[in-house]
Amino acid sequence: MSSAEDYLPILLQAGVALGFVVMVLVVAPMLGPKLFGKKKNANWECGIEEVGNARFPISIRYLLTAILFVLFDVEVIFFYPYAVNFKFLQSDGLIAVIVFVAFFLTGFFYVLKKGALEWEK
């Protein structure tokens, strides 16, 4: 059985984390410099002067490729637990990984068939 004393380190760590967040969000702006001006408040990125409107349409293919990258990148992350415990999991783990990979390969072949990764269309 666990007692309330077992949760003391967790509560202490949560309190320290909350205190840090409060300090960063509340105290830091009060201590920092307060210099305002037209040039300081202007949008600035990489030293390049802005030209025209920044709101222009982005191709859906770019966003689809980014989403697919994240999806398949997360898939690779799920291989680490299997790689660490592959001796313990034995054939049951191997079958689970094969089903997992087959599931994602099915999705990948679907994406290829739909032409989502073709830039020239």
PDB file of C-alpha atoms in Angstrom:
ATOM      1  CA  MET A   1       0.000   0.000   0.000  1.00  0.00           C
ATOM      2  CA  SER A   2       1.157   3.483  -0.742  1.00  0.00           C
ATOM      3  CA  SER A   3       0.888   6.328   1.678  1.00  0.00           C
ATOM      4  CA  ALA A   4       0.696  10.071   1.271  1.00  0.00           C
ATOM      5  CA  GLU A   5       4.434  10.318   1.962  1.00  0.00           C
ATOM      6  CA  ASP A   6       5.139   8.416  -1.248  1.00  0.00           C
ATOM      7  CA  TYR A   7       3.632  11.259  -3.270  1.00  0.00           C
ATOM      8  CA  LEU A   8       5.648  14.009  -1.556  1.00  0.00           C
ATOM      9  CA  PRO A   9       8.520  14.036  -4.117  1.00  0.00           C
ATOM     10  CA  ILE A  10       6.037  14.272  -6.992  1.00  0.00           C
ATOM     11  CA  LEU A  11       4.181  17.136  -5.345  1.00  0.00           C
ATOM     12  CA  LEU A  12       7.473  18.869  -4.568  1.00  0.00           C
ATOM     13  CA  GLN A  13       8.612  18.591  -8.182  1.00  0.00           C
ATOM     14  CA  ALA A  14       5.230  19.827  -9.449  1.00  0.00           C
ATOM     15  CA  GLY A  15       5.475  22.784  -7.074  1.00  0.00           C
ATOM     16  CA  VAL A  16       8.952  23.678  -8.283  1.00  0.00           C
ATOM     17  CA  ALA A  17       7.821  23.420 -11.915  1.00  0.00           C
ATOM     18  CA  LEU A  18       4.759  25.582 -11.252  1.00  0.00           C
ATOM     19  CA  GLY A  19       6.892  28.127  -9.405  1.00  0.00           C
ATOM     20  CA  PHE A  20       9.293  28.301 -12.331  1.00  0.00           C
ATOM     21  CA  VAL A  21       6.445  28.854 -14.781  1.00  0.00           C
ATOM     22  CA  VAL A  22       4.989  31.621 -12.620  1.00  0.00           C
ATOM     23  CA  MET A  23       8.403  33.237 -12.292  1.00  0.00           C
ATOM     24  CA  VAL A  24       9.029  33.174 -16.035  1.00  0.00           C
ATOM     25  CA  LEU A  25       5.578  34.460 -16.981  1.00  0.00           C
ATOM     26  CA  VAL A  26       5.042  37.032 -14.239  1.00  0.00           C
ATOM     27  CA  VAL A  27       8.315  38.115 -12.694  1.00  0.00           C
ATOM     28  CA  ALA A  28      10.591  38.121 -15.741  1.00  0.00           C
ATOM     29  CA  PRO A  29       8.608  40.737 -17.720  1.00  0.00           C
ATOM     30  CA  MET A  30       8.631  43.016 -14.662  1.00  0.00           C
ATOM     31  CA  LEU A  31      12.417  42.779 -14.401  1.00  0.00           C
ATOM     32  CA  GLY A  32      13.158  43.141 -18.127  1.00  0.00           C
ATOM     33  CA  PRO A  33      13.722  46.406 -19.984  1.00  0.00           C
ATOM     34  CA  LYS A  34      10.703  48.257 -21.299  1.00  0.00           C
ATOM     35  CA  LEU A  35      11.953  49.970 -24.441  1.00  0.00           C
ATOM     36  CA  PHE A  36       9.292  50.586 -27.059  1.00  0.00           C
ATOM     37  CA  GLY A  37       9.512  52.321 -30.389  1.00  0.00           C
ATOM     38  CA  LYS A  38       8.344  52.118 -33.973  1.00  0.00           C
ATOM     39  CA  LYS A  39      11.476  50.310 -35.118  1.00  0.00           C
ATOM     40  CA  LYS A  40      11.541  47.944 -32.127  1.00  0.00           C
ATOM     41  CA  ASN A  41       7.881  46.945 -32.498  1.00  0.00           C
ATOM     42  CA  ALA A  42       8.155  46.305 -36.248  1.00  0.00           C
ATOM     43  CA  ASN A  43       8.036  42.757 -37.592  1.00  0.00           C
ATOM     44  CA  TRP A  44      11.557  41.525 -38.204  1.00  0.00           C
ATOM     45  CA  GLU A  45      12.972  38.265 -39.381  1.00  0.00           C
ATOM     46  CA  CYS A  46      16.500  37.492 -40.563  1.00  0.00           C
ATOM     47  CA  GLY A  47      17.279  41.128 -41.301  1.00  0.00           C
ATOM     48  CA  ILE A  48      15.239  41.122 -44.508  1.00  0.00           C
ATOM     49  CA  GLU A  49      12.862  44.000 -45.050  1.00  0.00           C
ATOM     50  CA  GLU A  50       9.288  42.894 -45.571  1.00  0.00           C
ATOM     51  CA  VAL A  51       7.905  43.281 -49.061  1.00  0.00           C
ATOM     52  CA  GLY A  52       4.238  42.862 -49.840  1.00  0.00           C
ATOM     53  CA  ASN A  53       1.711  40.794 -47.956  1.00  0.00           C
ATOM     54  CA  ALA A  54       2.901  37.752 -46.013  1.00  0.00           C
ATOM     55  CA  ARG A  55      -0.496  36.073 -46.331  1.00  0.00           C
ATOM     56  CA  PHE A  56      -0.256  34.042 -49.495  1.00  0.00           C
ATOM     57  CA  PRO A  57      -1.701  30.612 -50.211  1.00  0.00           C
ATOM     58  CA  ILE A  58       0.500  27.596 -49.539  1.00  0.00           C
ATOM     59  CA  SER A  59       0.112  24.486 -51.644  1.00  0.00           C
ATOM     60  CA  ILE A  60      -1.797  21.700 -49.927  1.00  0.00           C
ATOM     61  CA  ARG A  61       0.873  19.271 -51.180  1.00  0.00           C
ATOM     62  CA  TYR A  62       3.407  20.900 -48.869  1.00  0.00           C
ATOM     63  CA  LEU A  63       1.140  20.489 -45.852  1.00  0.00           C
ATOM     64  CA  LEU A  64       0.233  16.916 -46.810  1.00  0.00           C
ATOM     65  CA  THR A  65       3.909  16.011 -47.131  1.00  0.00           C
ATOM     66  CA  ALA A  66       4.623  17.553 -43.718  1.00  0.00           C
ATOM     67  CA  ILE A  67       1.787  15.600 -42.091  1.00  0.00           C
ATOM     68  CA  LEU A  68       2.948  12.369 -43.726  1.00  0.00           C
ATOM     69  CA  PHE A  69       6.487  13.019 -42.512  1.00  0.00           C
ATOM     70  CA  VAL A  70       5.283  13.445 -38.938  1.00  0.00           C
ATOM     71  CA  LEU A  71       3.125  10.320 -39.200  1.00  0.00           C
ATOM     72  CA  PHE A  72       5.928   8.086 -40.432  1.00  0.00           C
ATOM     73  CA  ASP A  73       8.448   9.717 -38.100  1.00  0.00           C
ATOM     74  CA  VAL A  74       6.266   8.828 -35.108  1.00  0.00           C
ATOM     75  CA  GLU A  75       6.029   5.303 -36.477  1.00  0.00           C
ATOM     76  CA  VAL A  76       9.794   4.946 -36.166  1.00  0.00           C
ATOM     77  CA  ILE A  77       9.633   6.073 -32.528  1.00  0.00           C
ATOM     78  CA  PHE A  78       7.417   3.094 -31.713  1.00  0.00           C
ATOM     79  CA  PHE A  79      10.199   0.730 -32.815  1.00  0.00           C
ATOM     80  CA  TYR A  80      12.416   1.683 -29.861  1.00  0.00           C
ATOM     81  CA  PRO A  81      10.491  -0.263 -27.191  1.00  0.00           C
ATOM     82  CA  TYR A  82      10.613  -3.333 -29.410  1.00  0.00           C
ATOM     83  CA  ALA A  83      14.327  -2.861 -30.066  1.00  0.00           C
ATOM     84  CA  VAL A  84      15.024  -2.648 -26.334  1.00  0.00           C
ATOM     85  CA  ASN A  85      12.903  -5.694 -25.413  1.00  0.00           C
ATOM     86  CA  PHE A  86      13.146  -7.882 -28.505  1.00  0.00           C
ATOM     87  CA  LYS A  87      14.685 -10.829 -26.601  1.00  0.00           C
ATOM     88  CA  PHE A  88      11.934 -10.746 -23.999  1.00  0.00           C
ATOM     89  CA  LEU A  89       9.106 -10.363 -26.550  1.00  0.00           C
ATOM     90  CA  GLN A  90      10.355 -13.196 -28.783  1.00  0.00           C
ATOM     91  CA  SER A  91       7.978 -14.357 -31.537  1.00  0.00           C
ATOM     92  CA  ASP A  92       4.890 -12.596 -30.130  1.00  0.00           C
ATOM     93  CA  GLY A  93       6.725  -9.276 -30.326  1.00  0.00           C
ATOM     94  CA  LEU A  94       7.948 -10.037 -33.829  1.00  0.00           C
ATOM     95  CA  ILE A  95       4.409 -10.768 -35.010  1.00  0.00           C
ATOM     96  CA  ALA A  96       3.151  -7.554 -33.405  1.00  0.00           C
ATOM     97  CA  VAL A  97       5.877  -5.519 -35.130  1.00  0.00           C
ATOM     98  CA  ILE A  98       5.144  -7.162 -38.484  1.00  0.00           C
ATOM     99  CA  VAL A  99       1.431  -6.304 -38.122  1.00  0.00           C
ATOM    100  CA  PHE A 100       2.374  -2.758 -37.083  1.00  0.00           C
ATOM    101  CA  VAL A 101       4.653  -2.291 -40.097  1.00  0.00           C
ATOM    102  CA  ALA A 102       2.098  -3.880 -42.441  1.00  0.00           C
ATOM    103  CA  PHE A 103      -0.526  -1.430 -41.195  1.00  0.00           C
ATOM    104  CA  PHE A 104       1.670   1.568 -41.936  1.00  0.00           C
ATOM    105  CA  LEU A 105       2.936   0.162 -45.229  1.00  0.00           C
ATOM    106  CA  THR A 106      -0.688  -0.208 -46.323  1.00  0.00           C
ATOM    107  CA  GLY A 107      -1.193   3.481 -45.582  1.00  0.00           C
ATOM    108  CA  PHE A 108       2.042   4.372 -47.351  1.00  0.00           C
ATOM    109  CA  PHE A 109       1.072   2.468 -50.503  1.00  0.00           C
ATOM    110  CA  TYR A 110      -2.346   4.137 -50.405  1.00  0.00           C
ATOM    111  CA  VAL A 111      -0.641   7.542 -50.279  1.00  0.00           C
ATOM    112  CA  LEU A 112       1.618   6.570 -53.178  1.00  0.00           C
ATOM    113  CA  LYS A 113      -1.357   5.327 -55.213  1.00  0.00           C
ATOM    114  CA  LYS A 114      -3.245   8.577 -54.637  1.00  0.00           C
ATOM    115  CA  GLY A 115      -0.177  10.515 -55.834  1.00  0.00           C
ATOM    116  CA  ALA A 116       0.146  12.598 -52.690  1.00  0.00           C
ATOM    117  CA  LEU A 117       3.951  12.581 -52.900  1.00  0.00           C
ATOM    118  CA  GLU A 118       4.131  13.658 -56.542  1.00  0.00           C
ATOM    119  CA  TRP A 119       5.073  17.324 -56.774  1.00  0.00           C
ATOM    120  CA  GLU A 120       4.683  17.617 -60.543  1.00  0.00           C
ATOM    121  CA  LYS A 121       0.971  17.461 -61.373  1.00  0.00           C
TER     122      LYS A 121
END
